[in-house]
Protein backbone atom coordinates (compact mmCIF):
# COMPACT_ATOMS: atom_id res chain seq x y z
CA UNK A 1 0.00 0.00 0.00
CA UNK A 2 1.32 3.38 -0.97
CA UNK A 3 0.81 6.46 1.14
CA UNK A 4 2.13 10.00 1.23
CA UNK A 5 2.90 12.15 4.25
CA UNK A 6 1.82 15.77 4.06
CA UNK A 7 1.40 18.66 6.44
CA UNK A 8 -1.92 18.66 8.25
CA UNK A 9 -3.98 21.82 7.66
CA UNK A 10 -7.00 23.22 9.49
CA UNK A 11 -9.04 22.32 6.39
CA UNK A 12 -8.37 18.64 7.19
CA UNK A 13 -10.24 18.91 10.48
CA UNK A 14 -13.49 17.16 9.52
CA UNK A 15 -11.76 14.16 7.97
CA UNK A 16 -9.24 13.96 10.84
CA UNK A 17 -11.94 14.24 13.50
CA UNK A 18 -13.91 11.43 11.84
CA UNK A 19 -10.76 9.25 12.05
CA UNK A 20 -10.23 10.16 15.71
CA UNK A 21 -13.85 9.35 16.54
CA UNK A 22 -13.42 5.81 15.24
CA UNK A 23 -10.09 5.30 17.00
CA UNK A 24 -10.31 3.70 20.47
CA UNK A 25 -8.68 5.58 23.33
CA UNK A 26 -8.71 9.06 21.79
CA UNK A 27 -10.74 10.77 24.56
CA UNK A 28 -11.93 13.52 22.27
CA UNK A 29 -14.27 15.08 24.78
CA UNK A 30 -11.66 15.58 27.48
CA UNK A 31 -9.75 18.36 25.72
CA UNK A 32 -10.42 21.21 23.31
CA UNK A 33 -10.71 19.16 20.14
CA UNK A 34 -12.95 21.66 18.38
CA UNK A 35 -12.01 23.06 15.00
CA UNK A 36 -10.61 26.12 16.80
CA UNK A 37 -8.58 24.07 19.26
CA UNK A 38 -7.01 21.84 16.61
CA UNK A 39 -6.45 24.78 14.26
CA UNK A 40 -4.56 26.51 17.06
CA UNK A 41 -2.21 23.54 17.48
CA UNK A 42 -1.59 23.43 13.72
CA UNK A 43 -1.10 27.19 13.38
CA UNK A 44 1.32 27.30 16.34
CA UNK A 45 3.20 24.22 15.11
CA UNK A 46 2.88 24.32 11.31
CA UNK A 47 5.96 22.19 10.61
CA UNK A 48 5.21 19.33 13.03
CA UNK A 49 1.59 18.34 12.31
CA UNK A 50 1.20 15.67 9.65
CA UNK A 51 -1.29 13.42 7.91
CA UNK A 52 -0.92 10.35 5.73
CA UNK A 53 -3.10 10.01 2.67
CA UNK A 54 -3.79 7.02 0.45
CA UNK A 55 -3.60 6.87 -3.35
CA UNK A 56 -7.08 8.38 -3.59
CA UNK A 57 -6.12 11.36 -1.44
CA UNK A 58 -8.11 10.19 1.60
CA UNK A 59 -6.73 10.95 5.04
CA UNK A 60 -5.76 7.63 6.66
CA UNK A 61 -3.60 8.74 9.59
CA UNK A 62 -2.57 11.73 11.68
CA UNK A 63 0.19 12.74 14.09
CA UNK A 64 0.25 16.20 15.64
CA UNK A 65 3.55 17.38 17.04
CA UNK A 66 3.80 20.45 19.22
CA UNK A 67 6.42 22.19 21.29
CA UNK A 68 6.65 24.81 23.98
CA UNK A 69 10.20 25.53 22.82
CA UNK A 70 11.71 23.25 25.47
CA UNK A 71 9.91 19.94 25.18
CA UNK A 72 7.90 18.33 22.39
CA UNK A 73 4.58 16.53 22.55
CA UNK A 74 2.70 14.10 20.35
CA UNK A 75 -1.07 14.32 20.04
CA UNK A 76 -3.74 12.55 18.05
CA UNK A 77 -1.61 9.80 16.57
CA UNK A 78 -4.15 7.63 14.79
CA UNK A 79 -4.18 5.25 11.84
CA UNK A 80 -7.39 4.08 10.20
CA UNK A 81 -8.04 0.50 11.26
CA UNK A 82 -7.99 -0.77 7.68
CA UNK A 83 -4.45 0.61 7.19
CA UNK A 84 -2.79 -0.51 10.43
CA UNK A 85 0.24 -2.78 10.49
CA UNK A 86 1.81 -1.20 7.40
CA UNK A 87 4.24 1.18 9.09
CA UNK A 88 2.16 4.30 8.49
CA UNK A 89 1.97 5.30 12.15
CA UNK A 90 5.67 4.68 12.66
CA UNK A 91 6.50 6.78 9.58
CA UNK A 92 4.37 9.67 10.84
CA UNK A 93 5.91 9.47 14.30
CA UNK A 94 9.41 9.44 12.82
CA UNK A 95 8.59 12.52 10.74
CA UNK A 96 7.34 14.41 13.80
CA UNK A 97 10.29 13.34 15.97
CA UNK A 98 12.85 14.17 13.27
CA UNK A 99 11.28 17.59 12.73
CA UNK A 100 11.23 18.38 16.45
CA UNK A 101 14.82 17.16 16.85
CA UNK A 102 15.91 19.43 13.98
CA UNK A 103 14.39 22.31 15.95
CA UNK A 104 16.52 21.45 19.01
CA UNK A 105 13.88 19.52 20.95
CA UNK A 106 15.36 16.44 22.64
CA UNK A 107 12.55 15.20 24.88
CA UNK A 108 9.10 14.22 23.60
CA UNK A 109 6.10 13.42 25.80
CA UNK A 110 2.63 12.08 25.15
CA UNK A 111 -0.53 11.08 26.98
CA UNK A 112 -1.91 7.55 26.81
CA UNK A 113 -5.46 6.59 27.83
CA UNK A 114 -5.38 4.26 30.83
CA UNK A 115 -8.48 2.41 29.66
CA UNK A 116 -6.92 1.31 26.35
CA UNK A 117 -3.84 -0.91 27.01
CA UNK A 118 -3.04 -1.52 23.30
CA UNK A 119 -2.10 2.17 23.01
CA UNK A 120 0.45 1.88 25.80
CA UNK A 121 1.84 -1.30 24.26
CA UNK A 122 2.25 0.51 20.92
CA UNK A 123 4.16 3.41 22.51
CA UNK A 124 6.42 1.11 24.49
CA UNK A 125 7.31 -0.64 21.20
CA UNK A 126 8.16 2.81 19.82
CA UNK A 127 10.77 3.11 22.64
CA UNK A 128 8.82 5.55 24.80
CA UNK A 129 9.32 4.95 28.52
CA UNK A 130 6.72 4.96 31.24
CA UNK A 131 7.28 7.62 33.91
CA UNK A 132 6.49 6.88 37.52
CA UNK A 133 7.67 10.19 38.95
CA UNK A 134 4.79 12.42 37.80
CA UNK A 135 1.01 12.44 37.67
CA UNK A 136 -1.03 14.54 35.30
CA UNK A 137 -3.49 17.09 36.71
CA UNK A 138 -5.63 19.61 34.86
CA UNK A 139 -8.49 22.06 35.27
CA UNK A 140 -11.28 23.08 32.91
CA UNK A 141 -11.65 26.84 32.64
PDB file of C-alpha atoms in Angstrom:
ATOM      1  CA  UNK A   1       0.000   0.000   0.000  1.00  0.00           C
ATOM      2  CA  UNK A   2       1.323   3.380  -0.968  1.00  0.00           C
ATOM      3  CA  UNK A   3       0.815   6.460   1.144  1.00  0.00           C
ATOM      4  CA  UNK A   4       2.127  10.000   1.232  1.00  0.00           C
ATOM      5  CA  UNK A   5       2.903  12.147   4.253  1.00  0.00           C
ATOM      6  CA  UNK A   6       1.820  15.770   4.060  1.00  0.00           C
ATOM      7  CA  UNK A   7       1.396  18.656   6.445  1.00  0.00           C
ATOM      8  CA  UNK A   8      -1.920  18.662   8.248  1.00  0.00           C
ATOM      9  CA  UNK A   9      -3.976  21.818   7.657  1.00  0.00           C
ATOM     10  CA  UNK A  10      -6.997  23.223   9.490  1.00  0.00           C
ATOM     11  CA  UNK A  11      -9.037  22.321   6.395  1.00  0.00           C
ATOM     12  CA  UNK A  12      -8.372  18.635   7.185  1.00  0.00           C
ATOM     13  CA  UNK A  13     -10.243  18.912  10.480  1.00  0.00           C
ATOM     14  CA  UNK A  14     -13.494  17.162   9.518  1.00  0.00           C
ATOM     15  CA  UNK A  15     -11.763  14.162   7.968  1.00  0.00           C
ATOM     16  CA  UNK A  16      -9.244  13.961  10.840  1.00  0.00           C
ATOM     17  CA  UNK A  17     -11.943  14.243  13.498  1.00  0.00           C
ATOM     18  CA  UNK A  18     -13.909  11.428  11.844  1.00  0.00           C
ATOM     19  CA  UNK A  19     -10.758   9.249  12.048  1.00  0.00           C
ATOM     20  CA  UNK A  20     -10.231  10.156  15.705  1.00  0.00           C
ATOM     21  CA  UNK A  21     -13.845   9.353  16.541  1.00  0.00           C
ATOM     22  CA  UNK A  22     -13.424   5.805  15.242  1.00  0.00           C
ATOM     23  CA  UNK A  23     -10.090   5.297  16.998  1.00  0.00           C
ATOM     24  CA  UNK A  24     -10.314   3.703  20.475  1.00  0.00           C
ATOM     25  CA  UNK A  25      -8.677   5.580  23.334  1.00  0.00           C
ATOM     26  CA  UNK A  26      -8.707   9.058  21.790  1.00  0.00           C
ATOM     27  CA  UNK A  27     -10.742  10.769  24.562  1.00  0.00           C
ATOM     28  CA  UNK A  28     -11.926  13.522  22.269  1.00  0.00           C
ATOM     29  CA  UNK A  29     -14.274  15.080  24.775  1.00  0.00           C
ATOM     30  CA  UNK A  30     -11.662  15.576  27.479  1.00  0.00           C
ATOM     31  CA  UNK A  31      -9.747  18.360  25.717  1.00  0.00           C
ATOM     32  CA  UNK A  32     -10.420  21.211  23.308  1.00  0.00           C
ATOM     33  CA  UNK A  33     -10.710  19.162  20.135  1.00  0.00           C
ATOM     34  CA  UNK A  34     -12.950  21.658  18.378  1.00  0.00           C
ATOM     35  CA  UNK A  35     -12.009  23.061  14.999  1.00  0.00           C
ATOM     36  CA  UNK A  36     -10.613  26.121  16.798  1.00  0.00           C
ATOM     37  CA  UNK A  37      -8.576  24.065  19.259  1.00  0.00           C
ATOM     38  CA  UNK A  38      -7.007  21.836  16.610  1.00  0.00           C
ATOM     39  CA  UNK A  39      -6.447  24.779  14.261  1.00  0.00           C
ATOM     40  CA  UNK A  40      -4.555  26.511  17.058  1.00  0.00           C
ATOM     41  CA  UNK A  41      -2.210  23.538  17.480  1.00  0.00           C
ATOM     42  CA  UNK A  42      -1.587  23.432  13.723  1.00  0.00           C
ATOM     43  CA  UNK A  43      -1.104  27.193  13.384  1.00  0.00           C
ATOM     44  CA  UNK A  44       1.320  27.304  16.340  1.00  0.00           C
ATOM     45  CA  UNK A  45       3.199  24.217  15.112  1.00  0.00           C
ATOM     46  CA  UNK A  46       2.881  24.321  11.311  1.00  0.00           C
ATOM     47  CA  UNK A  47       5.958  22.190  10.613  1.00  0.00           C
ATOM     48  CA  UNK A  48       5.206  19.332  13.033  1.00  0.00           C
ATOM     49  CA  UNK A  49       1.587  18.335  12.307  1.00  0.00           C
ATOM     50  CA  UNK A  50       1.197  15.670   9.647  1.00  0.00           C
ATOM     51  CA  UNK A  51      -1.292  13.419   7.908  1.00  0.00           C
ATOM     52  CA  UNK A  52      -0.921  10.347   5.732  1.00  0.00           C
ATOM     53  CA  UNK A  53      -3.099  10.007   2.669  1.00  0.00           C
ATOM     54  CA  UNK A  54      -3.786   7.020   0.453  1.00  0.00           C
ATOM     55  CA  UNK A  55      -3.604   6.871  -3.353  1.00  0.00           C
ATOM     56  CA  UNK A  56      -7.083   8.377  -3.588  1.00  0.00           C
ATOM     57  CA  UNK A  57      -6.122  11.359  -1.439  1.00  0.00           C
ATOM     58  CA  UNK A  58      -8.113  10.193   1.595  1.00  0.00           C
ATOM     59  CA  UNK A  59      -6.733  10.946   5.036  1.00  0.00           C
ATOM     60  CA  UNK A  60      -5.758   7.635   6.659  1.00  0.00           C
ATOM     61  CA  UNK A  61      -3.598   8.738   9.595  1.00  0.00           C
ATOM     62  CA  UNK A  62      -2.567  11.735  11.685  1.00  0.00           C
ATOM     63  CA  UNK A  63       0.187  12.745  14.091  1.00  0.00           C
ATOM     64  CA  UNK A  64       0.252  16.199  15.638  1.00  0.00           C
ATOM     65  CA  UNK A  65       3.547  17.375  17.043  1.00  0.00           C
ATOM     66  CA  UNK A  66       3.797  20.453  19.220  1.00  0.00           C
ATOM     67  CA  UNK A  67       6.422  22.192  21.289  1.00  0.00           C
ATOM     68  CA  UNK A  68       6.648  24.807  23.981  1.00  0.00           C
ATOM     69  CA  UNK A  69      10.200  25.528  22.822  1.00  0.00           C
ATOM     70  CA  UNK A  70      11.708  23.251  25.467  1.00  0.00           C
ATOM     71  CA  UNK A  71       9.906  19.938  25.181  1.00  0.00           C
ATOM     72  CA  UNK A  72       7.901  18.328  22.387  1.00  0.00           C
ATOM     73  CA  UNK A  73       4.584  16.531  22.549  1.00  0.00           C
ATOM     74  CA  UNK A  74       2.700  14.103  20.351  1.00  0.00           C
ATOM     75  CA  UNK A  75      -1.075  14.323  20.044  1.00  0.00           C
ATOM     76  CA  UNK A  76      -3.737  12.554  18.045  1.00  0.00           C
ATOM     77  CA  UNK A  77      -1.609   9.804  16.568  1.00  0.00           C
ATOM     78  CA  UNK A  78      -4.155   7.626  14.795  1.00  0.00           C
ATOM     79  CA  UNK A  79      -4.180   5.249  11.843  1.00  0.00           C
ATOM     80  CA  UNK A  80      -7.387   4.085  10.203  1.00  0.00           C
ATOM     81  CA  UNK A  81      -8.039   0.504  11.263  1.00  0.00           C
ATOM     82  CA  UNK A  82      -7.990  -0.773   7.678  1.00  0.00           C
ATOM     83  CA  UNK A  83      -4.448   0.610   7.192  1.00  0.00           C
ATOM     84  CA  UNK A  84      -2.785  -0.509  10.431  1.00  0.00           C
ATOM     85  CA  UNK A  85       0.241  -2.780  10.490  1.00  0.00           C
ATOM     86  CA  UNK A  86       1.805  -1.196   7.397  1.00  0.00           C
ATOM     87  CA  UNK A  87       4.244   1.177   9.094  1.00  0.00           C
ATOM     88  CA  UNK A  88       2.163   4.305   8.487  1.00  0.00           C
ATOM     89  CA  UNK A  89       1.968   5.305  12.150  1.00  0.00           C
ATOM     90  CA  UNK A  90       5.668   4.680  12.655  1.00  0.00           C
ATOM     91  CA  UNK A  91       6.501   6.776   9.578  1.00  0.00           C
ATOM     92  CA  UNK A  92       4.368   9.670  10.840  1.00  0.00           C
ATOM     93  CA  UNK A  93       5.906   9.471  14.304  1.00  0.00           C
ATOM     94  CA  UNK A  94       9.408   9.442  12.824  1.00  0.00           C
ATOM     95  CA  UNK A  95       8.589  12.518  10.736  1.00  0.00           C
ATOM     96  CA  UNK A  96       7.342  14.414  13.796  1.00  0.00           C
ATOM     97  CA  UNK A  97      10.285  13.338  15.972  1.00  0.00           C
ATOM     98  CA  UNK A  98      12.850  14.174  13.268  1.00  0.00           C
ATOM     99  CA  UNK A  99      11.277  17.589  12.729  1.00  0.00           C
ATOM    100  CA  UNK A 100      11.229  18.379  16.446  1.00  0.00           C
ATOM    101  CA  UNK A 101      14.820  17.163  16.851  1.00  0.00           C
ATOM    102  CA  UNK A 102      15.915  19.427  13.976  1.00  0.00           C
ATOM    103  CA  UNK A 103      14.392  22.315  15.946  1.00  0.00           C
ATOM    104  CA  UNK A 104      16.521  21.454  19.007  1.00  0.00           C
ATOM    105  CA  UNK A 105      13.877  19.516  20.948  1.00  0.00           C
ATOM    106  CA  UNK A 106      15.364  16.441  22.636  1.00  0.00           C
ATOM    107  CA  UNK A 107      12.546  15.196  24.875  1.00  0.00           C
ATOM    108  CA  UNK A 108       9.098  14.217  23.605  1.00  0.00           C
ATOM    109  CA  UNK A 109       6.097  13.416  25.796  1.00  0.00           C
ATOM    110  CA  UNK A 110       2.629  12.076  25.146  1.00  0.00           C
ATOM    111  CA  UNK A 111      -0.530  11.084  26.976  1.00  0.00           C
ATOM    112  CA  UNK A 112      -1.913   7.546  26.812  1.00  0.00           C
ATOM    113  CA  UNK A 113      -5.460   6.593  27.831  1.00  0.00           C
ATOM    114  CA  UNK A 114      -5.378   4.259  30.831  1.00  0.00           C
ATOM    115  CA  UNK A 115      -8.477   2.412  29.660  1.00  0.00           C
ATOM    116  CA  UNK A 116      -6.920   1.305  26.353  1.00  0.00           C
ATOM    117  CA  UNK A 117      -3.843  -0.911  27.011  1.00  0.00           C
ATOM    118  CA  UNK A 118      -3.043  -1.523  23.299  1.00  0.00           C
ATOM    119  CA  UNK A 119      -2.098   2.169  23.010  1.00  0.00           C
ATOM    120  CA  UNK A 120       0.448   1.878  25.801  1.00  0.00           C
ATOM    121  CA  UNK A 121       1.840  -1.299  24.259  1.00  0.00           C
ATOM    122  CA  UNK A 122       2.254   0.514  20.923  1.00  0.00           C
ATOM    123  CA  UNK A 123       4.164   3.411  22.506  1.00  0.00           C
ATOM    124  CA  UNK A 124       6.422   1.112  24.490  1.00  0.00           C
ATOM    125  CA  UNK A 125       7.309  -0.638  21.203  1.00  0.00           C
ATOM    126  CA  UNK A 126       8.162   2.810  19.822  1.00  0.00           C
ATOM    127  CA  UNK A 127      10.770   3.107  22.637  1.00  0.00           C
ATOM    128  CA  UNK A 128       8.821   5.554  24.800  1.00  0.00           C
ATOM    129  CA  UNK A 129       9.321   4.949  28.521  1.00  0.00           C
ATOM    130  CA  UNK A 130       6.718   4.965  31.237  1.00  0.00           C
ATOM    131  CA  UNK A 131       7.278   7.616  33.906  1.00  0.00           C
ATOM    132  CA  UNK A 132       6.488   6.878  37.518  1.00  0.00           C
ATOM    133  CA  UNK A 133       7.670  10.187  38.947  1.00  0.00           C
ATOM    134  CA  UNK A 134       4.787  12.415  37.796  1.00  0.00           C
ATOM    135  CA  UNK A 135       1.009  12.437  37.669  1.00  0.00           C
ATOM    136  CA  UNK A 136      -1.026  14.545  35.303  1.00  0.00           C
ATOM    137  CA  UNK A 137      -3.485  17.089  36.713  1.00  0.00           C
ATOM    138  CA  UNK A 138      -5.628  19.608  34.862  1.00  0.00           C
ATOM    139  CA  UNK A 139      -8.494  22.063  35.266  1.00  0.00           C
ATOM    140  CA  UNK A 140     -11.275  23.076  32.908  1.00  0.00           C
ATOM    141  CA  UNK A 141     -11.651  26.842  32.645  1.00  0.00           C
TER     142      UNK A 141
END
